XYZ file of C-alpha atoms in Angstrom:
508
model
C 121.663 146.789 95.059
C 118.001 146.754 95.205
C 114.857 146.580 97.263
C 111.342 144.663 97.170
C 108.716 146.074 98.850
C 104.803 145.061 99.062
C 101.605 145.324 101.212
C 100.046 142.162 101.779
C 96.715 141.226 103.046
C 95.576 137.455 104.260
C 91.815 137.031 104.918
C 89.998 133.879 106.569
C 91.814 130.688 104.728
C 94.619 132.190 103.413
C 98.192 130.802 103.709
C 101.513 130.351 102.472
C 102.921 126.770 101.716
C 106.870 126.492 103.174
C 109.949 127.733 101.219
C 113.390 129.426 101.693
C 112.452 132.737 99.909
C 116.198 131.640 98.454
C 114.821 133.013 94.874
C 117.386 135.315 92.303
C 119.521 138.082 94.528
C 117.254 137.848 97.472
C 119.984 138.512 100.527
C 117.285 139.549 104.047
C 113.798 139.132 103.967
C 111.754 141.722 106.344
C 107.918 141.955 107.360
C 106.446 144.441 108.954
C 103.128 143.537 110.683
C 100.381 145.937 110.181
C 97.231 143.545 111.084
C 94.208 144.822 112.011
C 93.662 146.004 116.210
C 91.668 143.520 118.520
C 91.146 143.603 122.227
C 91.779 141.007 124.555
C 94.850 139.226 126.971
C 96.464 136.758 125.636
C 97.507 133.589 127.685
C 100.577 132.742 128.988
C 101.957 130.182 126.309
C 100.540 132.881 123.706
C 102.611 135.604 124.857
C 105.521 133.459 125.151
C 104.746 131.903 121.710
C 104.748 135.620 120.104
C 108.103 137.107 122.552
C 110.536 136.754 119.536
C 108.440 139.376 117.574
C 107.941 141.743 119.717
C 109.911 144.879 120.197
C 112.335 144.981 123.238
C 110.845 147.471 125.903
C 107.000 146.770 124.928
C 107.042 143.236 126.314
C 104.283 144.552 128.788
C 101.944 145.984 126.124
C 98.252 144.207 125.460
C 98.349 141.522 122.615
C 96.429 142.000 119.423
C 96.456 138.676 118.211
C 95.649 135.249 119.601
C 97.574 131.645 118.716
C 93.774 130.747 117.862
C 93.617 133.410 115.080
C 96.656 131.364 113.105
C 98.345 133.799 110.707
C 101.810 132.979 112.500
C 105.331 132.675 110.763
C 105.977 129.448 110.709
C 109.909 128.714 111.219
C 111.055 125.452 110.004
C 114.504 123.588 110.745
C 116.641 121.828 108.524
C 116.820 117.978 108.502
C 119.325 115.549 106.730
C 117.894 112.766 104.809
C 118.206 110.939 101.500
C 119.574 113.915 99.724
C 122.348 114.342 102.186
C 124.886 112.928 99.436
C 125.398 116.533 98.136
C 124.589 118.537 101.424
C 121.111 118.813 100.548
C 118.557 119.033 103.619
C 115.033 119.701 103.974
C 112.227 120.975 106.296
C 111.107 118.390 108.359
C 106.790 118.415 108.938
C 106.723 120.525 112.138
C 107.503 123.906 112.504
C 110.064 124.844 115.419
C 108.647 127.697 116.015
C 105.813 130.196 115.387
C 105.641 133.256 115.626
C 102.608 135.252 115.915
C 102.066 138.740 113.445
C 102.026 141.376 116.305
C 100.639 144.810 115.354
C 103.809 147.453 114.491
C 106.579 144.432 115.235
C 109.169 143.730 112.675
C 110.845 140.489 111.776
C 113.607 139.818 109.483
C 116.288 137.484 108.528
C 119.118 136.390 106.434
C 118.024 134.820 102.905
C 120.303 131.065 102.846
C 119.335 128.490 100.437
C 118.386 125.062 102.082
C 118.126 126.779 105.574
C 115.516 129.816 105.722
C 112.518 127.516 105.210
C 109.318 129.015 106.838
C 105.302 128.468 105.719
C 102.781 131.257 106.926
C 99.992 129.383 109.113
C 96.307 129.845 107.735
C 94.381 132.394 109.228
C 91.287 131.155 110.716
C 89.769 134.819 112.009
C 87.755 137.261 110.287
C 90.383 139.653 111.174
C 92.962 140.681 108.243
C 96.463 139.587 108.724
C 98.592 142.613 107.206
C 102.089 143.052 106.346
C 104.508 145.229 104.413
C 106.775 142.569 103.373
C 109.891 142.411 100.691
C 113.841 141.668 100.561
C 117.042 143.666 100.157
C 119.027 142.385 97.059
C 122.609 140.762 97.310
C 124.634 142.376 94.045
C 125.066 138.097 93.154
C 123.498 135.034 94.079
C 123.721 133.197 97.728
C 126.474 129.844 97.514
C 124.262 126.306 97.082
C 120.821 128.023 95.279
C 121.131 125.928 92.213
C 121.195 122.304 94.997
C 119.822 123.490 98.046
C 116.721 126.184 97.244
C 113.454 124.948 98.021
C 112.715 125.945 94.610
C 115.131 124.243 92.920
C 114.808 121.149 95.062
C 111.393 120.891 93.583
C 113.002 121.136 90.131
C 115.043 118.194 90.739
C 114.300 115.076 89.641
C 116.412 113.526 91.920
C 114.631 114.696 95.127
C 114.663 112.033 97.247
C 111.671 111.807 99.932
C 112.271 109.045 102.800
C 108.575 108.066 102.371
C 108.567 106.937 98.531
C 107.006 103.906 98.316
C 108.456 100.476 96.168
C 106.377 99.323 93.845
C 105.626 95.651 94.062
C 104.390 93.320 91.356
C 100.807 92.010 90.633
C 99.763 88.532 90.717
C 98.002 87.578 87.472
C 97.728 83.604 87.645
C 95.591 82.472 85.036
C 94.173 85.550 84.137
C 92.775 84.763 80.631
C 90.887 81.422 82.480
C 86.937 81.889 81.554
C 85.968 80.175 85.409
C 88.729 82.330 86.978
C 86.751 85.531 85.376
C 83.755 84.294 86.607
C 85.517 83.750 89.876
C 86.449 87.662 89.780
C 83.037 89.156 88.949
C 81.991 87.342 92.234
C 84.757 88.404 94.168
C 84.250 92.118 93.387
C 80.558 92.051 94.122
C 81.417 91.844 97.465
C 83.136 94.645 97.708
C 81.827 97.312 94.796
C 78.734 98.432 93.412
C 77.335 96.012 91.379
C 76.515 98.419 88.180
C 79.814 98.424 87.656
C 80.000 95.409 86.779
C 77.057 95.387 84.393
C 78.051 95.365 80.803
C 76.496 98.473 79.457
C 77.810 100.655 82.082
C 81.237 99.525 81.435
C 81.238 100.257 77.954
C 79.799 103.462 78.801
C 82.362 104.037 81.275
C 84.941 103.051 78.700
C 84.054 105.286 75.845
C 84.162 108.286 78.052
C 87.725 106.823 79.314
C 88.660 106.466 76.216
C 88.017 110.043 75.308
C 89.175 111.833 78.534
C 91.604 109.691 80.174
C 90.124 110.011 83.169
C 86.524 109.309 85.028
C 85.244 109.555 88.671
C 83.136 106.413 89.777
C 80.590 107.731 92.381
C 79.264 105.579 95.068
C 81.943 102.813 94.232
C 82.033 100.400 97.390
C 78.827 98.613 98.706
C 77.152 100.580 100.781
C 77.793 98.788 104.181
C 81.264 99.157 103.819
C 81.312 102.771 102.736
C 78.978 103.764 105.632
C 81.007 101.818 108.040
C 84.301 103.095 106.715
C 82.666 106.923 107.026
C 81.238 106.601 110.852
C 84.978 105.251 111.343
C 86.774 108.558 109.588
C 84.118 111.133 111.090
C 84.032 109.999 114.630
C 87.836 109.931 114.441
C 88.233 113.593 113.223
C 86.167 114.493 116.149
C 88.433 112.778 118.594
C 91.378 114.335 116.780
C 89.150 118.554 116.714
C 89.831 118.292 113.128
C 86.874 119.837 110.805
C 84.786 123.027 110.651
C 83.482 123.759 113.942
C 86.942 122.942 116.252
C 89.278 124.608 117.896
C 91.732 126.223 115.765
C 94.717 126.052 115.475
C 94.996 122.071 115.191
C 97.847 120.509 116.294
C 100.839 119.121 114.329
C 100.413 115.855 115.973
C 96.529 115.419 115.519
C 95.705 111.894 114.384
C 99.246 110.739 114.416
C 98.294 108.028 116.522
C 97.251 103.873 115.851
C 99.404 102.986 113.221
C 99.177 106.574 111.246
C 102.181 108.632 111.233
C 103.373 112.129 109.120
C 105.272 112.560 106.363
C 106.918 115.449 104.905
C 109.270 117.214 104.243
C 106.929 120.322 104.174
C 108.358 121.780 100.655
C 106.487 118.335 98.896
C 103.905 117.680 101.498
C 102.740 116.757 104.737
C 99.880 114.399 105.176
C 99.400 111.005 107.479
C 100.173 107.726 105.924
C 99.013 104.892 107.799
C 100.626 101.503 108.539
C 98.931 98.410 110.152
C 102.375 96.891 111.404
C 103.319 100.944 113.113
C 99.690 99.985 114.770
C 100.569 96.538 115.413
C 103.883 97.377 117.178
C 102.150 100.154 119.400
C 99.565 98.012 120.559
C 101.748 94.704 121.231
C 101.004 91.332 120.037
C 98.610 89.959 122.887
C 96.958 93.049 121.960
C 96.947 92.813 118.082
C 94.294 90.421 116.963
C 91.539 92.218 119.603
C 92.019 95.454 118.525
C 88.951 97.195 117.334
C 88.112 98.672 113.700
C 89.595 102.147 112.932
C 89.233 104.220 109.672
C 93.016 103.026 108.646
C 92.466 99.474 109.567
C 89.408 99.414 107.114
C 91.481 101.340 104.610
C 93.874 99.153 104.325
C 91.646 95.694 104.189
C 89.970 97.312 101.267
C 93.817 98.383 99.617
C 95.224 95.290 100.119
C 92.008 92.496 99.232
C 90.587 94.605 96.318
C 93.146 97.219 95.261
C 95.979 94.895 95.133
C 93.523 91.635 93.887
C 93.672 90.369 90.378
C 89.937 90.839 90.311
C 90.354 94.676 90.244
C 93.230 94.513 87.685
C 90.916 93.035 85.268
C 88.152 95.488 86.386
C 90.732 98.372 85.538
C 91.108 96.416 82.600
C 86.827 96.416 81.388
C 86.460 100.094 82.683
C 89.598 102.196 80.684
C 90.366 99.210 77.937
C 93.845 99.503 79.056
C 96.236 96.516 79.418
C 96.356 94.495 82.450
C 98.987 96.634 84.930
C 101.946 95.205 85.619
C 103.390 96.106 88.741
C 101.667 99.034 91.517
C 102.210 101.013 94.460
C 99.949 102.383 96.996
C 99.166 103.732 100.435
C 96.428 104.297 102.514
C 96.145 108.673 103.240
C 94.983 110.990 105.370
C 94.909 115.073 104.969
C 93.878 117.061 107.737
C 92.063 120.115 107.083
C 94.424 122.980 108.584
C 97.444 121.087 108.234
C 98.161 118.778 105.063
C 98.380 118.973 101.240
C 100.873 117.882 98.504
C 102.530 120.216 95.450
C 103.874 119.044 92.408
C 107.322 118.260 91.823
C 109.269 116.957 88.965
C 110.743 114.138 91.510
C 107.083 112.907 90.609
C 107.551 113.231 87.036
C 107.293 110.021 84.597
C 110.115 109.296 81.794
C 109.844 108.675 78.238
C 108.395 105.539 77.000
C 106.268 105.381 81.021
C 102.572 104.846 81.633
C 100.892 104.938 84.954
C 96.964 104.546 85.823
C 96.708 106.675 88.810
C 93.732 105.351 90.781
C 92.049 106.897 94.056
C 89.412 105.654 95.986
C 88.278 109.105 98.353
C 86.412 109.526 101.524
C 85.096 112.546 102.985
C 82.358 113.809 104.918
C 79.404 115.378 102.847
C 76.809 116.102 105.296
C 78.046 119.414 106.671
C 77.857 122.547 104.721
C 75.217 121.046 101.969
C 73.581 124.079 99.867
C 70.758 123.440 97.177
C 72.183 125.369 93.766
C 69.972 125.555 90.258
C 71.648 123.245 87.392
C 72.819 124.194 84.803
C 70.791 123.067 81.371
C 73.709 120.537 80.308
C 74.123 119.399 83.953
C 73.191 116.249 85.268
C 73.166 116.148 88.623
C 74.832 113.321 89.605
C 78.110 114.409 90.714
C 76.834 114.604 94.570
C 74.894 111.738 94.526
C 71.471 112.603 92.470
C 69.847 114.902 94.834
C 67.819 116.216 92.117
C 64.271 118.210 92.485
C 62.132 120.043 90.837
C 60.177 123.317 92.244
C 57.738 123.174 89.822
C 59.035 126.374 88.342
C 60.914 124.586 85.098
C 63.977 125.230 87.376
C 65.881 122.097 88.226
C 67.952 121.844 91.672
C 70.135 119.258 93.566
C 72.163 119.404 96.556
C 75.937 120.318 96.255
C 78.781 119.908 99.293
C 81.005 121.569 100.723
C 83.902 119.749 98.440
C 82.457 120.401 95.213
C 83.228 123.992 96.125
C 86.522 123.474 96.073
C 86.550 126.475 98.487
C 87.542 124.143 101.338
C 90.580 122.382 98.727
C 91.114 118.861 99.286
C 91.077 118.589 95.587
C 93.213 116.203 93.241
C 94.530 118.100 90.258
C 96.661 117.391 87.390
C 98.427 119.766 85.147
C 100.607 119.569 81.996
C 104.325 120.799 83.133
C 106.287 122.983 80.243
C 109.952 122.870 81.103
C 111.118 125.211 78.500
C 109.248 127.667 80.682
C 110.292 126.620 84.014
C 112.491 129.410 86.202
C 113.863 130.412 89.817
C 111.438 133.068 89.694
C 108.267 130.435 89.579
C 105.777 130.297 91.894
C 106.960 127.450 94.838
C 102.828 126.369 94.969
C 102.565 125.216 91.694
C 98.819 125.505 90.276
C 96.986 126.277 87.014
C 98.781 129.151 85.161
C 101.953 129.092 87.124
C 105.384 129.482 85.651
C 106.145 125.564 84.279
C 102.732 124.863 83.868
C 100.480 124.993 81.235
C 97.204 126.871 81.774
C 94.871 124.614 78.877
C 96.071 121.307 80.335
C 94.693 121.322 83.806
C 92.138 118.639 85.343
C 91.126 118.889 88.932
C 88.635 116.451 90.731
C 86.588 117.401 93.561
C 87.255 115.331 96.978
C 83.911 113.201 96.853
C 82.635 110.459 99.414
C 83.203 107.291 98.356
C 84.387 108.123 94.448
C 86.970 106.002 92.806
C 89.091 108.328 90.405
C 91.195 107.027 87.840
C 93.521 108.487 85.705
C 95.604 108.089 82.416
C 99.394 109.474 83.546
C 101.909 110.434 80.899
C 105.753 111.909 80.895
C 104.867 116.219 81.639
C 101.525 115.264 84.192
C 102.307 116.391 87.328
C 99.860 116.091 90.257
C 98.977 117.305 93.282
C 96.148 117.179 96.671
C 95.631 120.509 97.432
C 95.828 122.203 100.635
C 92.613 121.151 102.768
C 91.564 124.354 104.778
C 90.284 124.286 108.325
C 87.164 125.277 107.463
C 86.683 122.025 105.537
C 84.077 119.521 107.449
C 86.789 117.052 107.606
C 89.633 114.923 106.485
C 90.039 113.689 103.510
C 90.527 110.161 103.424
C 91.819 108.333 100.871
C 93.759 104.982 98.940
C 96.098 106.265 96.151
C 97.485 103.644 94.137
C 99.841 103.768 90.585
C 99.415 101.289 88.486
C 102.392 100.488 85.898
C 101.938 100.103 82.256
C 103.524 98.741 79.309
C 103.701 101.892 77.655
C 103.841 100.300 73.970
C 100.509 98.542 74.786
C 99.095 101.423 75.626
C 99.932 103.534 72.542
C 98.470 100.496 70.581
C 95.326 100.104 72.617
C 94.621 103.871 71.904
C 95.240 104.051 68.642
C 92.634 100.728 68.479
C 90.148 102.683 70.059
C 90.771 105.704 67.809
C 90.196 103.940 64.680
C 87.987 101.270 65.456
C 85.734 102.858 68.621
C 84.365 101.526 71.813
C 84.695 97.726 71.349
C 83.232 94.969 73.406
C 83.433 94.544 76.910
C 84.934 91.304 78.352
C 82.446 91.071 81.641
C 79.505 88.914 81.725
């Protein structure tokens, strides 16, 4: 009935998150590889790894590109999980196959919802990955695309992911109690950075709360712990080749090891969560109470004695002038560069009449890739840590990362979802301007070392972590909890602070 036909082109860092291609009348998808010529033999396990795409006859011919290169199609099988009620499956987080884009070789296949899930890997070469790419048209629809595309699976509220977490209620005995307060503000100045706990800054930090619904805390934890917790996270990455500077491609498996293991499926995400009793059981219980300090270990003492602590509740309480939270959930996260990232989904959507305080506590490395850059006049400097200086010249500079780039991703963003706009013919990555999404109504927040990030969710926010590249110095490292709401109180609150301003702050 109909045929698509493009030329694509994929530089350095360019990829293509998983999906079925299972979108209108598509019925076989073809690519032709055009990439650019290179010299060089490839090793065994590479020319077996790139066999399936290469035309019969010319087995014998030189390779043109290498496994280390990346650019491959990567062919995912179906798994049954929680959606299995109604024959729904999904990708699981590793690929069963990939297959590498050989110059003048041809692959193609049969367009089936829920089955034809594949991702192209990132390139990591300076060499252009090239294709002629498109579909042949069906005259109808495929059987199962309204349940079982990977498009409309992300349109589902219902999606069910085997690792959503329960949330679990907070303890708030005698909250209102002026020596259990006092009790608190001690307790937290163990942990954070005593200015925020100084009065002034948290009504300043309230105001602009107030106004934004959001705010990123810089320099949050003490700096003992932070420093410990990021010679922990760095020296692990390097164990694992993860970051700029390492072997490419990583593997699937990297860092899925002492208590961290990875989730999926790869249509929603894939990232390593980490779980002290997975770490507990591999080690044994003679073993248990001498093992040493890792990055997730430390991640999750800090989650569950301040994250989870009534202390923190009524800090969340003096920095946004929201109502105590209720009930939360969390988990301690880790995204390797090359590998992980989340997309939205309206699975992760809230309902009418809900409130949520999303809060993140990030960790990444920030000494690799610094550049000095001239502020702006209305800039202050302080996002990456007040590296401020003056050249004499009137000019004022400071020292920005590789993160704040956002060229690397690793980025938190939040955008406004329009379902009377939504469609099967909607992007599958869903970012700023996409189909569903409204272009005006999108935050993002830089991955930053050692920044708390907290944010006001409401019914249409839909969030995401985007995709960290392999050319990003590390992990990102993180603590993402949701904290429920009483959605009335909130309304009330805000409407307070509308008509009556900042108010007074309860610390002392």
């Amino acid at each position: 009935e109909r045929v698509d036909c493009s030329f694509n082109v994929y530089g350095k860092g360019c990829h293509l998150l998983c999906h079925d291609d299972a979108i209108t009348t598509r019925k076989i998808s073809y690519i032709i590889y055009l990439s650019e010529d290179g010299s060089g033999e490839k090793s065994s396990d590479e020319t077996t790894a790139a066999a399936q795409s290469i035309p019969q006859g010319k087995a014998e011919k030189k390779a043109t590109w290498k496994t280390s290169e990346g650019g491959g199609l990567e062919l995912y099988r179906m798994q049954r999980d929680g959606n299995d009620r109604e024959g729904v499956g999904v990708p699981g987080h590793t690929p069963e196959k990939v297959l590498l884009p050989e110059f003048n070789s041809i692959v193609f296949f049969e367009v089936v919802p829920g089955i034809t899930f594949h991702a192209v890997q990132e390139v990591f070469t300076g060499r252009r990955r090239c294709s002629i790419q498109g579909w042949f048209h069906a005259p109808s629809r495929a059987p199962g695309w309204q349940t079982k595309a990977s498009l409309r699976l992300l349109q589902l509220p219902s999606l069910k992911l085997s690792c959503d977490l329960q949330s679990h209620p907070l303890h708030l005995d005698n909250y209102s109690n002026p020596d259990v307060i006092r009790e608190d503000l001690r307790f937290l100045r163990q942990f954070i950075n005593r200015t925020y706990t100084l009065v002034n800054v948290l009504t300043q930090i309230r105001e602009e709360f107030s106004q934004t619904g959001t705010v990123l805390l810089s320099d949050f934890l003490v700096d003992d712990l932070a420093e410990r917790l990021s010679e922990l996270a760095t020296r692990e990455d390097a164990a694992a080749g993860l970051g700029s500077g390492r072997p490419a491609p990583p593997s699937y498996d990297a860092g899925c090891t002492g208590g961290w293991r990875a989730l999926g499926p790869v249509i929603c995400q894939r990232y390593l969560r980490y779980s002290p009793q997975g770490e507990a059981k591999k080690r044994g219980k003679a073993e248990a109470g001498q093992a040493p300090e890792t990055a997730g270990s430390c991640m999750e003492m800090v989650r569950k004695s301040l994250l989870g602590s009534r202390a923190f509740v009524r800090l969340l309480e003096w920095l946004t002038g929201l109502p105590p939270a209720v009930r939360w959930t969390s988990e301690v996260r880790r995204f390797r560069p090359g590998l992980d990232y989340t997309v939205g989904s309206y699975s992760g959507l809230l309902q009418k009449g809900e409130a949520k305080l999303d809060v993140t506590l990030c960790f990444v490395d920030e000494t690799k890739g610094q550049r000095e850059v001239e502020l702006d006049d209305d800039e202050d400097g302080s996002v990456s840590g007040e590296a401020e200086d003056n050249d004499g010249g009137g000019k004022r500079r400071r020292i920005m990362t590789a993160w704040e780039s956002d060229d690397y991703g690793g980025f938190e963003a939040t955008v406004t979802v329009d379902r009377a706009t939504e469609g099967d013919d909607a992007e599958a990555y869903v970012e700023a301007g996409a189909a569903g999404t409204t272009q005006g109504d999108t935050m993002s927040v830089s991955a930053c070392n050692n920044a708390l990030n907290l944010s006001l969710r409401r019914p249409g926010h839909m969030r995401f972590v985007r995709y960290v590249s392999a050319g990003a110095p590390g992990s990102r490292w993180d603590i993402a909890c949701q904290y429920g709401l009483d959605a009335v109180m909130v309304d009330e609150e805000e409407a307070k602070a509308d008509g009556n301003g900042e108010g007074d702050s309860k610390a002392t």
